[in-house]
Tab-separated table of C-alpha atoms in Angstrom:
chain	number	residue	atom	x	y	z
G	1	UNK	CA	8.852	1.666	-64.832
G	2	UNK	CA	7.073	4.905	-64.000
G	3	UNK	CA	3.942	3.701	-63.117
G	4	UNK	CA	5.285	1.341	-60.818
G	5	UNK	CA	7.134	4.114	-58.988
G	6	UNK	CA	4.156	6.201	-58.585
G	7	UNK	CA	2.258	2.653	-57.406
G	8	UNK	CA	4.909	2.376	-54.600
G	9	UNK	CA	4.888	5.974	-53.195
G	10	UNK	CA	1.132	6.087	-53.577
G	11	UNK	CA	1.664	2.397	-51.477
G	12	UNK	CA	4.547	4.112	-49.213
G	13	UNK	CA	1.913	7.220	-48.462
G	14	UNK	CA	-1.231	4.934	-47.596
G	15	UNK	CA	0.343	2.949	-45.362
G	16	UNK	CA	2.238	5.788	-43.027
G	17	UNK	CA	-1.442	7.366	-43.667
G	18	UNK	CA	-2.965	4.004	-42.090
G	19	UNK	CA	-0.128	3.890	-39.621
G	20	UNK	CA	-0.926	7.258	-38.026
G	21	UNK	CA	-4.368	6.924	-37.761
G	22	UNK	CA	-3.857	3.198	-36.262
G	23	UNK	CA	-1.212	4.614	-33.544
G	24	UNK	CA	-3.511	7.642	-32.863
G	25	UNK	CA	-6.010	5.285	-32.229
G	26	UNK	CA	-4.789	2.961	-29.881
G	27	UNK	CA	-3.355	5.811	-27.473
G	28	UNK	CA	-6.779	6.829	-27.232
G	29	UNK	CA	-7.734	3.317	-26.163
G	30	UNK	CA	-4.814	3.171	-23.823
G	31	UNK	CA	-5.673	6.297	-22.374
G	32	UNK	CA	-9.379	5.723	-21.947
G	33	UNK	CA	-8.577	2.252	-20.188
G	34	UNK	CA	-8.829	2.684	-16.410
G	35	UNK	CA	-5.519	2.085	-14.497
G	36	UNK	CA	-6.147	-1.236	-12.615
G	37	UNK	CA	-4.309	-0.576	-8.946
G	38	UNK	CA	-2.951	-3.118	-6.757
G	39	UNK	CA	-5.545	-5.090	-4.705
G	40	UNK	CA	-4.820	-4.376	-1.004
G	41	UNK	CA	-3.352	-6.908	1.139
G	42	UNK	CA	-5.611	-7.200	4.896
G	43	UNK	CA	-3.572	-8.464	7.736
G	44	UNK	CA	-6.581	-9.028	9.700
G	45	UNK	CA	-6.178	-9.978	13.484
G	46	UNK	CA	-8.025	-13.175	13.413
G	47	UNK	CA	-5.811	-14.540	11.110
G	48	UNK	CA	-3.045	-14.275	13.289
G	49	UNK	CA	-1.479	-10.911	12.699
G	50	UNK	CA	-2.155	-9.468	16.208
G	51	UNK	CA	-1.274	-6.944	18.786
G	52	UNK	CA	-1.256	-7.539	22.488
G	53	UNK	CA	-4.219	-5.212	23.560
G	54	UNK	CA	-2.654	-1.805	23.803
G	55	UNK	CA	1.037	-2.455	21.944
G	56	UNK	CA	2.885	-1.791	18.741
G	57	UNK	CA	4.967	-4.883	19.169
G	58	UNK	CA	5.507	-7.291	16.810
G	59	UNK	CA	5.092	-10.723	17.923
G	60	UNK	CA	7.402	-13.459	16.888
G	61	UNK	CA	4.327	-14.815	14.920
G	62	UNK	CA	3.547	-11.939	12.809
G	63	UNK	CA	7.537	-11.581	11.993
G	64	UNK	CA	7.320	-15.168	10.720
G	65	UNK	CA	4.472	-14.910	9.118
G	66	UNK	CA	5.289	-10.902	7.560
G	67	UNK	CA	8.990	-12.594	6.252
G	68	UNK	CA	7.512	-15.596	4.550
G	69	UNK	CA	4.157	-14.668	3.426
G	70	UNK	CA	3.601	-10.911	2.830
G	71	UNK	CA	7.080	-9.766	2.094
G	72	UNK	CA	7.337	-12.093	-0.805
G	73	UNK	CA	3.846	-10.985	-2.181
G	74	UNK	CA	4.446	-6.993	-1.590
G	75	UNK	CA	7.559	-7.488	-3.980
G	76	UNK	CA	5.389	-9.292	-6.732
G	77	UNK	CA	2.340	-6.958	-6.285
G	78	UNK	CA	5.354	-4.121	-6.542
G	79	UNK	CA	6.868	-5.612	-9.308
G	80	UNK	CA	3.439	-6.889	-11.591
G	81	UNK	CA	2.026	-3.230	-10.443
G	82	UNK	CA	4.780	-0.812	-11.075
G	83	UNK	CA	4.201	0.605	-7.639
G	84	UNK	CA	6.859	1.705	-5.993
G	85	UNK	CA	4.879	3.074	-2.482
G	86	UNK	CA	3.576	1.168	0.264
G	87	UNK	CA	1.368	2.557	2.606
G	88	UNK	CA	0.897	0.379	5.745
G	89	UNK	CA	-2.180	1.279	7.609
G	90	UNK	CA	-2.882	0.878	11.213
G	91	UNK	CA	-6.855	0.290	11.907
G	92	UNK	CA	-8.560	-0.061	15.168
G	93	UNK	CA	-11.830	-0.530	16.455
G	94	UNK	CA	-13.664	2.287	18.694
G	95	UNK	CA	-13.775	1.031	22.016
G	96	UNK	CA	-11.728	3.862	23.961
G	97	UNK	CA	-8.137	3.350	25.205
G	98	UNK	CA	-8.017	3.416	29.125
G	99	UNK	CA	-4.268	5.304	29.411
G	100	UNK	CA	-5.409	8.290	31.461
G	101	UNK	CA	-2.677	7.836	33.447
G	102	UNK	CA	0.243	7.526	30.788
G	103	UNK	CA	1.269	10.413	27.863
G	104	UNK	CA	1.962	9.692	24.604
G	105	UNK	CA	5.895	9.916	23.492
G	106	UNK	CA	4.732	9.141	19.852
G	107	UNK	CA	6.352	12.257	18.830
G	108	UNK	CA	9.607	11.617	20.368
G	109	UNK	CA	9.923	7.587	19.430
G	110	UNK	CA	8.180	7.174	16.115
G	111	UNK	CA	10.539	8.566	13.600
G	112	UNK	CA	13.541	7.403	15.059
G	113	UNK	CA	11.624	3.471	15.358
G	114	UNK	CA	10.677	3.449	11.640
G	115	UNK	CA	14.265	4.002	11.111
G	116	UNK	CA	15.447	0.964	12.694
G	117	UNK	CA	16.676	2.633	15.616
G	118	UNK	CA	16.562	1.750	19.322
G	119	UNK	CA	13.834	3.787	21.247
G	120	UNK	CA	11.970	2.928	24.186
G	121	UNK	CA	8.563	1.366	23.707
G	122	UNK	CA	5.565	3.753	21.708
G	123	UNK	CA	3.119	4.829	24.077
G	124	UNK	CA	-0.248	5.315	22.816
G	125	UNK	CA	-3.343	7.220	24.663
G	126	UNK	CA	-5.783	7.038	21.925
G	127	UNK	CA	-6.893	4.615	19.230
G	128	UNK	CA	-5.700	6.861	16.290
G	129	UNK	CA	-2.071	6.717	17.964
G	130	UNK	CA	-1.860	3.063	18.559
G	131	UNK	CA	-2.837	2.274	14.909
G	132	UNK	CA	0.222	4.386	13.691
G	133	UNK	CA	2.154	2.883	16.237
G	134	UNK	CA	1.255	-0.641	14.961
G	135	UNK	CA	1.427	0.898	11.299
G	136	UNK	CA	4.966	2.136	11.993
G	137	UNK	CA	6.093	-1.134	13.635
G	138	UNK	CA	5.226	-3.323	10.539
G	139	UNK	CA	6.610	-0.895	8.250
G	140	UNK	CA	9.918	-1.241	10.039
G	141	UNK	CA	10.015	-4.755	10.412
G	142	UNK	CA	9.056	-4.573	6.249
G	143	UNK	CA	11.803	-1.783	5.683
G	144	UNK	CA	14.707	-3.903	8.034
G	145	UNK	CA	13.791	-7.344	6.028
G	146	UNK	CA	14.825	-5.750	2.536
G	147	UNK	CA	12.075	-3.712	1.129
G	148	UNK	CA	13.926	-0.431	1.226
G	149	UNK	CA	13.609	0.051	-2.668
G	150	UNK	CA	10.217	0.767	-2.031
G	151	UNK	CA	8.748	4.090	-0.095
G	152	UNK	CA	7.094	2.742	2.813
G	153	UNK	CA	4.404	5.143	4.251
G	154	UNK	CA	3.388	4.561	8.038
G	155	UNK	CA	-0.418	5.888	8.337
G	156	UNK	CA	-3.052	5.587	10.808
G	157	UNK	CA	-7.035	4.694	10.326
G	158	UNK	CA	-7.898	4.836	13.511
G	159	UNK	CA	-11.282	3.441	14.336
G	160	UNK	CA	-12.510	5.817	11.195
G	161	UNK	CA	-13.196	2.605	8.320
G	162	UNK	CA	-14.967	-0.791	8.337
G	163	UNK	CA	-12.847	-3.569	6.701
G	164	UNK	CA	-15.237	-2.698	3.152
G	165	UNK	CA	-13.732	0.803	3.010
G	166	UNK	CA	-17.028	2.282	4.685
G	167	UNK	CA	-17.228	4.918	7.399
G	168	UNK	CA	-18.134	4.059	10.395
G	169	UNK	CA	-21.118	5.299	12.697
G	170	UNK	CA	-22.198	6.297	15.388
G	171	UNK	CA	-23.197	2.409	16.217
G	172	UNK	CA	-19.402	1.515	15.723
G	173	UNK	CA	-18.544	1.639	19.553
G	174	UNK	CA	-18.418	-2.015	20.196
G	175	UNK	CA	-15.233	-3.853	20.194
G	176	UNK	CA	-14.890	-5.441	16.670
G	177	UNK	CA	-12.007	-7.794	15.849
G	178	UNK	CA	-12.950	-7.225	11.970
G	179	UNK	CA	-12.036	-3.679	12.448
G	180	UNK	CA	-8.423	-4.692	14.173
G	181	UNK	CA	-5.772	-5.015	11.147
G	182	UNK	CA	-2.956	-3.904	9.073
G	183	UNK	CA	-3.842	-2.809	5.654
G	184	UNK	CA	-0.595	-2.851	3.094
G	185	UNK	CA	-1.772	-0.646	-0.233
G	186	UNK	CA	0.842	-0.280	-2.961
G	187	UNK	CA	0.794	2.634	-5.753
G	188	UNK	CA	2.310	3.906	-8.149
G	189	UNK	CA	4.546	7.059	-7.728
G	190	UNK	CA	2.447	10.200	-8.781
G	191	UNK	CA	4.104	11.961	-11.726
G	192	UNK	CA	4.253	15.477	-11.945
């Protein structure tokens, strides 16, 4: 009976020996395992999810479209992703706003929009102003059709990226519909 005590804790210590080292191990391959992030979801312009030339407002098209297509795939992506963030991203393309005549009351009417408030109309005078505007105008729409558990992040490209995520260059100028669109990103909350 002896022996076969000793046999067991020798059994008993090998395997919480084993254990350890297999636990320690697979942290290590957790941790060396890149984080996949969410893919991004384009709302280009061709497709349908366009601005009149100059405006923030939604069209009843791009509501429809928002409420039955991207809505319901923002809360999967959220949901498969463990984001919590979504950062809606105005782009435009470079050709120059003609508004010398009007000021900008982005300032004034942004904050108080995103929040589902009534505000007049935003007035943009440059291309990095209109895609917040349009940025900030989705976001609300997203924010007023339920997705207020998520933190939704109004931010403007401007004419500064291609739809690949390059810079642009000095040949950028030209009008380019490819450049024209909403870009939705999700993350994940940063810890600290």
């Amino acid at each position: 009976m002896q022996m076969g005590q000793e046999t067991i804790y020798l059994l008993l210590a090998v395997t919480m020996f084993t254990t350890i080292i297999l636990g320690g191990y697979l942290l290590a391959v957790i941790r060396a395992q890149p984080r996949q992030n969410p893919p991004i979801i384009v709302l280009p312009e061709a497709q349908g999810f366009s601005f009149a030339a100059g405006s923030a407002a939604l069209t009843p098209g791009f509501e429809d479209r928002l409420r039955r297509l991207i809505i319901p795939r923002i809360r999967d992506t959220g949901f498969k992703y463990q984001a919590s963030v979504i950062e809606v991203i105005g782009h435009t393309d470079a050709v120059p706003r003609r508004s010398a005549d009007q000021r900008s009351n982005l300032d004034t009417v942004l904050v108080p929009l995103f929040l589902g408030k009534e505000t007049a109309a935003p007035v943009a005078v440059d291309n990095a102003g209109l895609g917040m505007a349009r940025a900030v105008s989705v976001a609300r729409f997203m924010r007023m059709e339920g997705l207020r558990d998520f933190t939704l992040v109004p931010l403007s490209a401007g004419p500064f990226l291609r739809p690949d995520d390059s810079a642009v260059t000095a040949d950028d100028g030209d009008a380019d519909g490819t450049r024209r669109r909403i870009e939705i990103r999700l993350r994940r909350r940063e810890q600290r």
